[in-house]
Amino acid sequence: MSKTTGPGQKIEQAIEKALDPLATAIKRATTSSPKAAPAASPGKPGLQVSPLAVPFPHIPPIAGVEIATARAGFYKHERDDLVVFSFARDTTCAGVFTRHKVGSAPVDWCKRHLDADGGGSNIRALVVNAGCANAFTGKAGADAARRTASEVAKRFGCRQRDVMLASTGVIGVVLDDRKIAARLHDVEAGLDADNWARAGLGIMTTDTFPKGSFAECEIDGHKVRIAGIAKGSGMIAPDMATMLAFIVTDADIHQNVLRAMLSLHVRTTFNSVTVDGDTSTNDTCLLFATGASGAPRIGRVGDRRLKDFSRALDQVMLDLAHQLVRDGEGATKFVKVTVDGAASPASARKLAKSIADSPLVKTAIAGEDANWGRVVMAVGKTEEPVDRDHLAIKFGPHVAAVDGAPSPTYDEAKMSAYMKNAEIDITVDVGSGRASATVWTCDLTKRYIEINGDYRS
C-alpha cells in the first residue's frame, strides 16, 4: 500500500534543520491557523501565509537525485531563486506543458528535446529559476535558454539536450543567463539529497508557502519512493497553468511509460484545479525516474506491476494540485465542485469548471453567502446538456435545489452556517446522463486584486 507522511514534530525539525535562517518563517507559515495572527510568507515580502496552508512534509532522499539552491539575483530581496537538480545517468523523463499559444523559451526547449528521437532517455539535470519567466522574449530568450543548458551541461558532463529548463516570473523579460552561470560553481558544491524543502522555497513567486509531497509504494516487491514539489498561486486554470511541478521517483521506468502515466494522471490532478481561470505561458510538469531503487525496469505501459506505483503517483500529484488551490492568491476557502449526471466526462468537466471559474460563485463563497442561484447561472451558461427539471444542487450535506426547484427542506440558517467552513463542497446533478467530474477551486477575495495590482513591485 502507498503511504504519505503527515505533519508532526519530526517534520518541523527536519524543515528547521534544512532551512537554517528560513526555518522560523516556514514553521510559522505551515502551522498558522485561520484565527491566528497571519504569518509572513517566506517568499515575496508583504504577502501573508494562506490560512489554508499545509505543512511541508519530510521528504527523505530519493536515490539518484541531488538538489542545490542559490540566490542568482532575479529578485531584489534576499532569497534563493535558482534551483538545480542533478540526476544519475540514464534517468528517464516525461513532461506535460502549457497549451498557451505563447509558450516560453524553457517550455519550447523541453518540448523539443523530449519529443526528439530518444528524448528523455538520459536526463542529467534540471535548472529552475524564479523571478523571470523568459516568455514572449523571441530569439533572445531562446538563446538565453540554450546558453543556460550549455553551461550546465559542461558542469555535469552531459549533452545540452539532457538538461531540462523551467522558469517562472514576469513575462516579457529576457533571462539574464549570466546570473545563473555565475552561481553554478556554488550550486555544484551545494548538491545534496536532502534539499527538497529549500527547493520548494526556491521556486516560489507569489506563493505563500512551499509545496511538497511524498509517497512510498512497491514495484515487484521492491520499495520505491516518489517525491515532488510545485509552485503556483495565481494564473491557475485547467489544461495546465502558471504552475511548475517536478516529481522524481527512484523507480526504473522507460520514458514512454512515464509519458503515458503522467498524461493519465494530470487530467484529474493538475488539470482539474483552477484559481482564476487564467492559463500561463510557462506551466511545466516534469516526471523523472532515476532507476536507482533496485526495482526491475518497467518498459511496457500495461505492466501490472505498476498498479501500486500508479496509485502513489496520482496521490502525490493530487496532493500538490490541492496545495496550489490552497495557496490561491487571497484565498480563504478551499472548494470542491462535483458535477454528476452529465452526458459525458467532457461535459461534466466543462460544467464543473464553469462553476469553479465563475467570479460570481467565487465571490459569494468569499462572502459566505449560500447564493445557489449563481450555481444555476454557471451551469446554464455552458451550453452543455442540462435537464432543467431534474437539476439538483447541494452545499455539503445541505440540499438547496431538487428536481429543478428550491428544495422543500431548504434551511437558510443551516446553509449559512455551513458556508463559514474553510472547506466547501458543491455538488450538482444536471440530470442528463451518468458521467461525473470534480474540479477544485478557491474563493475570490479583495486580496487577489491587491496581490496582482502590485505584482511587479
mmCIF file of N, CA and C in Angstrom, residues 144-234:
data_model
loop_
_atom_site.group_PDB
_atom_site.id
_atom_site.type_symbol
_atom_site.label_atom_id
_atom_site.label_comp_id
_atom_site.label_asym_id
_atom_site.label_seq_id
_atom_site.Cartn_x
_atom_site.Cartn_y
_atom_site.Cartn_z
ATOM 1 N N ALA A 144 19.148 32.615 -24.599
ATOM 2 C CA ALA A 144 19.476 32.580 -23.174
ATOM 3 C C ALA A 144 19.210 31.193 -22.598
ATOM 4 N N ALA A 145 18.131 30.567 -23.028
ATOM 5 C CA ALA A 145 17.829 29.211 -22.577
ATOM 6 C C ALA A 145 18.896 28.234 -23.045
ATOM 7 N N ARG A 146 19.293 28.364 -24.302
ATOM 8 C CA ARG A 146 20.319 27.462 -24.838
ATOM 9 C C ARG A 146 21.642 27.639 -24.113
ATOM 10 N N ARG A 147 22.030 28.890 -23.831
ATOM 11 C CA ARG A 147 23.296 29.130 -23.130
ATOM 12 C C ARG A 147 23.255 28.564 -21.713
ATOM 13 N N THR A 148 22.095 28.672 -21.080
ATOM 14 C CA THR A 148 21.958 28.101 -19.737
ATOM 15 C C THR A 148 22.178 26.593 -19.775
ATOM 16 N N ALA A 149 21.516 25.923 -20.712
ATOM 17 C CA ALA A 149 21.679 24.471 -20.835
ATOM 18 C C ALA A 149 23.121 24.108 -21.159
ATOM 19 N N SER A 150 23.762 24.917 -21.991
ATOM 20 C CA SER A 150 25.149 24.647 -22.367
ATOM 21 C C SER A 150 26.086 24.739 -21.164
ATOM 22 N N GLU A 151 25.919 25.783 -20.347
ATOM 23 C CA GLU A 151 26.779 25.952 -19.174
ATOM 24 C C GLU A 151 26.582 24.822 -18.168
ATOM 25 N N VAL A 152 25.346 24.438 -17.954
ATOM 26 C CA VAL A 152 25.068 23.355 -17.015
ATOM 27 C C VAL A 152 25.596 22.026 -17.556
ATOM 28 N N ALA A 153 25.439 21.811 -18.854
ATOM 29 C CA ALA A 153 25.928 20.573 -19.467
ATOM 30 C C ALA A 153 27.435 20.426 -19.286
ATOM 31 N N LYS A 154 28.152 21.533 -19.393
ATOM 32 C CA LYS A 154 29.605 21.488 -19.185
ATOM 33 C C LYS A 154 29.938 21.058 -17.759
ATOM 34 N N ARG A 155 29.187 21.561 -16.801
ATOM 35 C CA ARG A 155 29.418 21.235 -15.399
ATOM 36 C C ARG A 155 29.096 19.780 -15.091
ATOM 37 N N PHE A 156 28.041 19.270 -15.733
ATOM 38 C CA PHE A 156 27.565 17.933 -15.404
ATOM 39 C C PHE A 156 28.053 16.864 -16.389
ATOM 40 N N GLY A 157 28.856 17.265 -17.359
ATOM 41 C CA GLY A 157 29.428 16.311 -18.302
ATOM 42 C C GLY A 157 28.401 15.599 -19.144
ATOM 43 N N CYS A 158 27.437 16.366 -19.672
ATOM 44 C CA CYS A 158 26.391 15.756 -20.487
ATOM 45 C C CYS A 158 26.098 16.633 -21.697
ATOM 46 N N ARG A 159 25.151 16.211 -22.500
ATOM 47 C CA ARG A 159 24.748 16.995 -23.662
ATOM 48 C C ARG A 159 23.752 18.077 -23.251
ATOM 49 N N GLN A 160 23.658 19.125 -24.057
ATOM 50 C CA GLN A 160 22.684 20.183 -23.786
ATOM 51 C C GLN A 160 21.267 19.627 -23.727
ATOM 52 N N ARG A 161 20.955 18.704 -24.600
ATOM 53 C CA ARG A 161 19.606 18.148 -24.688
ATOM 54 C C ARG A 161 19.220 17.367 -23.437
ATOM 55 N N ASP A 162 20.208 17.020 -22.624
ATOM 56 C CA ASP A 162 19.936 16.258 -21.410
ATOM 57 C C ASP A 162 19.758 17.155 -20.191
ATOM 58 N N VAL A 163 19.612 18.460 -20.443
ATOM 59 C CA VAL A 163 19.346 19.438 -19.391
ATOM 60 C C VAL A 163 17.941 20.009 -19.616
ATOM 61 N N MET A 164 17.075 19.845 -18.640
ATOM 62 C CA MET A 164 15.731 20.411 -18.707
ATOM 63 C C MET A 164 15.736 21.793 -18.047
ATOM 64 N N LEU A 165 14.864 22.680 -18.528
ATOM 65 C CA LEU A 165 14.794 24.057 -18.046
ATOM 66 C C LEU A 165 13.364 24.428 -17.663
ATOM 67 N N ALA A 166 13.229 25.299 -16.675
ATOM 68 C CA ALA A 166 11.922 25.839 -16.306
ATOM 69 C C ALA A 166 12.127 27.212 -15.689
ATOM 70 N N SER A 167 11.221 28.123 -15.983
ATOM 71 C CA SER A 167 11.297 29.485 -15.450
ATOM 72 C C SER A 167 9.913 29.944 -15.024
ATOM 73 N N THR A 168 9.879 30.862 -14.071
ATOM 74 C CA THR A 168 8.616 31.451 -13.644
ATOM 75 C C THR A 168 8.872 32.869 -13.169
ATOM 76 N N GLY A 169 7.918 33.755 -13.399
ATOM 77 C CA GLY A 169 8.093 35.146 -13.006
ATOM 78 C C GLY A 169 7.418 36.075 -13.993
ATOM 79 N N VAL A 170 8.010 37.229 -14.176
ATOM 80 C CA VAL A 170 7.428 38.263 -15.030
ATOM 81 C C VAL A 170 7.600 37.914 -16.512
ATOM 82 N N ILE A 171 6.529 38.069 -17.290
ATOM 83 C CA ILE A 171 6.548 37.823 -18.732
ATOM 84 C C ILE A 171 7.128 39.042 -19.449
ATOM 85 N N GLY A 172 7.874 38.794 -20.534
ATOM 86 C CA GLY A 172 8.384 39.881 -21.358
ATOM 87 C C GLY A 172 9.764 40.368 -20.971
ATOM 88 N N VAL A 173 10.437 39.648 -20.092
ATOM 89 C CA VAL A 173 11.799 39.992 -19.676
ATOM 90 C C VAL A 173 12.733 38.849 -20.069
ATOM 91 N N VAL A 174 13.783 39.169 -20.824
ATOM 92 C CA VAL A 174 14.739 38.150 -21.257
ATOM 93 C C VAL A 174 15.564 37.677 -20.064
ATOM 94 N N LEU A 175 15.727 36.374 -19.953
ATOM 95 C CA LEU A 175 16.515 35.804 -18.867
ATOM 96 C C LEU A 175 17.971 36.236 -18.971
ATOM 97 N N ASP A 176 18.513 36.765 -17.882
ATOM 98 C CA ASP A 176 19.940 37.085 -17.819
ATOM 99 C C ASP A 176 20.669 35.820 -17.375
ATOM 100 N N ASP A 177 21.047 34.994 -18.346
ATOM 101 C CA ASP A 177 21.644 33.704 -18.029
ATOM 102 C C ASP A 177 23.004 33.828 -17.359
ATOM 103 N N ARG A 178 23.606 35.008 -17.442
ATOM 104 C CA ARG A 178 24.885 35.201 -16.757
ATOM 105 C C ARG A 178 24.735 35.049 -15.248
ATOM 106 N N LYS A 179 23.579 35.418 -14.730
ATOM 107 C CA LYS A 179 23.341 35.282 -13.295
ATOM 108 C C LYS A 179 23.336 33.816 -12.868
ATOM 109 N N ILE A 180 22.833 32.964 -13.753
ATOM 110 C CA ILE A 180 22.827 31.529 -13.462
ATOM 111 C C ILE A 180 24.231 30.962 -13.577
ATOM 112 N N ALA A 181 24.903 31.306 -14.653
ATOM 113 C CA ALA A 181 26.259 30.790 -14.867
ATOM 114 C C ALA A 181 27.184 31.167 -13.717
ATOM 115 N N ALA A 182 26.994 32.359 -13.164
ATOM 116 C CA ALA A 182 27.867 32.847 -12.095
ATOM 117 C C ALA A 182 27.700 32.047 -10.805
ATOM 118 N N ARG A 183 26.583 31.347 -10.652
ATOM 119 C CA ARG A 183 26.339 30.617 -9.409
ATOM 120 C C ARG A 183 26.499 29.115 -9.553
ATOM 121 N N LEU A 184 26.844 28.643 -10.735
ATOM 122 C CA LEU A 184 26.913 27.200 -10.943
ATOM 123 C C LEU A 184 27.995 26.519 -10.110
ATOM 124 N N HIS A 185 29.111 27.199 -9.869
ATOM 125 C CA HIS A 185 30.160 26.602 -9.034
ATOM 126 C C HIS A 185 29.616 26.351 -7.628
ATOM 127 N N ASP A 186 28.947 27.355 -7.057
ATOM 128 C CA ASP A 186 28.377 27.205 -5.722
ATOM 129 C C ASP A 186 27.276 26.148 -5.711
ATOM 130 N N VAL A 187 26.484 26.134 -6.766
ATOM 131 C CA VAL A 187 25.410 25.151 -6.866
ATOM 132 C C VAL A 187 25.978 23.741 -6.881
ATOM 133 N N GLU A 188 26.994 23.536 -7.683
ATOM 134 C CA GLU A 188 27.601 22.210 -7.791
ATOM 135 C C GLU A 188 28.149 21.748 -6.442
ATOM 136 N N ALA A 189 28.739 22.666 -5.694
ATOM 137 C CA ALA A 189 29.305 22.325 -4.385
ATOM 138 C C ALA A 189 28.220 22.066 -3.347
ATOM 139 N N GLY A 190 27.026 22.629 -3.577
ATOM 140 C CA GLY A 190 25.952 22.511 -2.594
ATOM 141 C C GLY A 190 24.959 21.398 -2.853
ATOM 142 N N LEU A 191 25.200 20.568 -3.874
ATOM 143 C CA LEU A 191 24.266 19.490 -4.185
ATOM 144 C C LEU A 191 24.122 18.521 -3.009
ATOM 145 N N ASP A 192 22.889 18.211 -2.657
ATOM 146 C CA ASP A 192 22.627 17.349 -1.511
ATOM 147 C C ASP A 192 21.285 16.656 -1.718
ATOM 148 N N ALA A 193 21.180 15.442 -1.208
ATOM 149 C CA ALA A 193 19.938 14.683 -1.377
ATOM 150 C C ALA A 193 18.821 15.167 -0.470
ATOM 151 N N ASP A 194 19.133 16.012 0.513
ATOM 152 C CA ASP A 194 18.136 16.450 1.495
ATOM 153 C C ASP A 194 17.650 17.876 1.276
ATOM 154 N N ASN A 195 17.773 18.397 0.079
ATOM 155 C CA ASN A 195 17.441 19.802 -0.161
ATOM 156 C C ASN A 195 16.033 20.026 -0.716
ATOM 157 N N TRP A 196 15.121 19.113 -0.484
ATOM 158 C CA TRP A 196 13.774 19.254 -1.047
ATOM 159 C C TRP A 196 13.055 20.493 -0.514
ATOM 160 N N ALA A 197 13.180 20.750 0.786
ATOM 161 C CA ALA A 197 12.482 21.906 1.363
ATOM 162 C C ALA A 197 13.026 23.214 0.798
ATOM 163 N N ARG A 198 14.339 23.315 0.658
ATOM 164 C CA ARG A 198 14.941 24.505 0.066
ATOM 165 C C ARG A 198 14.478 24.678 -1.384
ATOM 166 N N ALA A 199 14.377 23.576 -2.105
ATOM 167 C CA ALA A 199 13.921 23.651 -3.499
ATOM 168 C C ALA A 199 12.492 24.164 -3.567
ATOM 169 N N GLY A 200 11.638 23.697 -2.644
ATOM 170 C CA GLY A 200 10.265 24.165 -2.613
ATOM 171 C C GLY A 200 10.169 25.664 -2.405
ATOM 172 N N LEU A 201 11.063 26.204 -1.588
ATOM 173 C CA LEU A 201 11.117 27.647 -1.372
ATOM 174 C C LEU A 201 11.662 28.383 -2.591
ATOM 175 N N GLY A 202 12.664 27.803 -3.218
ATOM 176 C CA GLY A 202 13.379 28.497 -4.289
ATOM 177 C C GLY A 202 12.558 28.744 -5.531
ATOM 178 N N ILE A 203 11.510 27.971 -5.756
ATOM 179 C CA ILE A 203 10.712 28.137 -6.980
ATOM 180 C C ILE A 203 9.470 28.998 -6.755
ATOM 181 N N MET A 204 9.278 29.513 -5.548
ATOM 182 C CA MET A 204 8.092 30.307 -5.240
ATOM 183 C C MET A 204 8.124 31.678 -5.915
ATOM 184 N N THR A 205 6.931 32.190 -6.294
ATOM 185 C CA THR A 205 6.788 33.575 -6.752
ATOM 186 C C THR A 205 5.808 34.265 -5.795
ATOM 187 N N THR A 206 4.514 34.307 -6.139
ATOM 188 C CA THR A 206 3.546 34.855 -5.186
ATOM 189 C C THR A 206 3.005 33.781 -4.251
ATOM 190 N N ASP A 207 3.584 32.599 -4.289
ATOM 191 C CA ASP A 207 3.224 31.554 -3.334
ATOM 192 C C ASP A 207 3.476 32.060 -1.913
ATOM 193 N N THR A 208 2.668 31.586 -0.974
ATOM 194 C CA THR A 208 2.892 31.974 0.418
ATOM 195 C C THR A 208 3.446 30.831 1.257
ATOM 196 N N PHE A 209 3.478 29.625 0.700
ATOM 197 C CA PHE A 209 4.124 28.514 1.411
ATOM 198 C C PHE A 209 4.660 27.518 0.389
ATOM 199 N N PRO A 210 5.757 26.819 0.714
ATOM 200 C CA PRO A 210 6.327 25.836 -0.206
ATOM 201 C C PRO A 210 5.455 24.591 -0.259
ATOM 202 N N LYS A 211 5.408 23.955 -1.416
ATOM 203 C CA LYS A 211 4.510 22.830 -1.629
ATOM 204 C C LYS A 211 5.308 21.568 -1.950
ATOM 205 N N GLY A 212 5.095 20.526 -1.169
ATOM 206 C CA GLY A 212 5.796 19.275 -1.396
ATOM 207 C C GLY A 212 4.913 18.095 -1.068
ATOM 208 N N SER A 213 5.282 16.931 -1.591
ATOM 209 C CA SER A 213 4.533 15.714 -1.307
ATOM 210 C C SER A 213 5.461 14.515 -1.459
ATOM 211 N N PHE A 214 5.139 13.465 -0.721
ATOM 212 C CA PHE A 214 5.982 12.265 -0.741
ATOM 213 C C PHE A 214 5.112 11.031 -0.553
ATOM 214 N N ALA A 215 5.470 9.946 -1.238
ATOM 215 C CA ALA A 215 4.773 8.673 -1.074
ATOM 216 C C ALA A 215 5.747 7.527 -1.312
ATOM 217 N N GLU A 216 5.415 6.395 -0.730
ATOM 218 C CA GLU A 216 6.161 5.154 -0.970
ATOM 219 C C GLU A 216 5.201 4.106 -1.514
ATOM 220 N N CYS A 217 5.736 3.220 -2.332
ATOM 221 C CA CYS A 217 4.932 2.135 -2.876
ATOM 222 C C CYS A 217 5.870 0.977 -3.187
ATOM 223 N N GLU A 218 5.345 -0.026 -3.868
ATOM 224 C CA GLU A 218 6.166 -1.187 -4.234
ATOM 225 C C GLU A 218 6.015 -1.516 -5.715
ATOM 226 N N ILE A 219 7.115 -1.931 -6.301
ATOM 227 C CA ILE A 219 7.119 -2.485 -7.651
ATOM 228 C C ILE A 219 7.780 -3.847 -7.577
ATOM 229 N N ASP A 220 7.004 -4.880 -7.783
ATOM 230 C CA ASP A 220 7.507 -6.249 -7.754
ATOM 231 C C ASP A 220 8.262 -6.542 -6.456
ATOM 232 N N GLY A 221 7.709 -6.097 -5.341
ATOM 233 C CA GLY A 221 8.301 -6.372 -4.042
ATOM 234 C C GLY A 221 9.407 -5.430 -3.618
ATOM 235 N N HIS A 222 9.786 -4.496 -4.470
ATOM 236 C CA HIS A 222 10.842 -3.535 -4.143
ATOM 237 C C HIS A 222 10.204 -2.198 -3.727
ATOM 238 N N LYS A 223 10.703 -1.630 -2.621
ATOM 239 C CA LYS A 223 10.189 -0.341 -2.179
ATOM 240 C C LYS A 223 10.662 0.754 -3.126
ATOM 241 N N VAL A 224 9.728 1.624 -3.493
ATOM 242 C CA VAL A 224 10.009 2.725 -4.411
ATOM 243 C C VAL A 224 9.494 4.018 -3.787
ATOM 244 N N ARG A 225 10.245 5.091 -3.968
ATOM 245 C CA ARG A 225 9.852 6.393 -3.431
ATOM 246 C C ARG A 225 9.466 7.354 -4.551
ATOM 247 N N ILE A 226 8.508 8.225 -4.240
ATOM 248 C CA ILE A 226 8.089 9.283 -5.159
ATOM 249 C C ILE A 226 8.013 10.581 -4.367
ATOM 250 N N ALA A 227 8.654 11.630 -4.870
ATOM 251 C CA ALA A 227 8.610 12.928 -4.204
ATOM 252 C C ALA A 227 8.388 14.017 -5.238
ATOM 253 N N GLY A 228 7.783 15.114 -4.806
ATOM 254 C CA GLY A 228 7.559 16.208 -5.739
ATOM 255 C C GLY A 228 7.422 17.540 -5.035
ATOM 256 N N ILE A 229 7.719 18.597 -5.769
ATOM 257 C CA ILE A 229 7.467 19.959 -5.321
ATOM 258 C C ILE A 229 6.696 20.674 -6.425
ATOM 259 N N ALA A 230 6.010 21.735 -6.057
ATOM 260 C CA ALA A 230 5.258 22.510 -7.044
ATOM 261 C C ALA A 230 5.210 23.961 -6.606
ATOM 262 N N LYS A 231 4.936 24.839 -7.565
ATOM 263 C CA LYS A 231 4.683 26.239 -7.245
ATOM 264 C C LYS A 231 3.498 26.712 -8.062
ATOM 265 N N GLY A 232 2.775 27.648 -7.502
ATOM 266 C CA GLY A 232 1.633 28.205 -8.196
ATOM 267 C C GLY A 232 0.687 28.807 -7.190
ATOM 268 N N SER A 233 0.128 29.969 -7.524
ATOM 269 C CA SER A 233 -0.766 30.657 -6.610
ATOM 270 C C SER A 233 -1.841 31.416 -7.386
ATOM 271 N N GLY A 234 -1.460 32.010 -8.502
ATOM 272 C CA GLY A 234 -2.393 32.693 -9.372
ATOM 273 C C GLY A 234 -2.135 32.300 -10.812
#
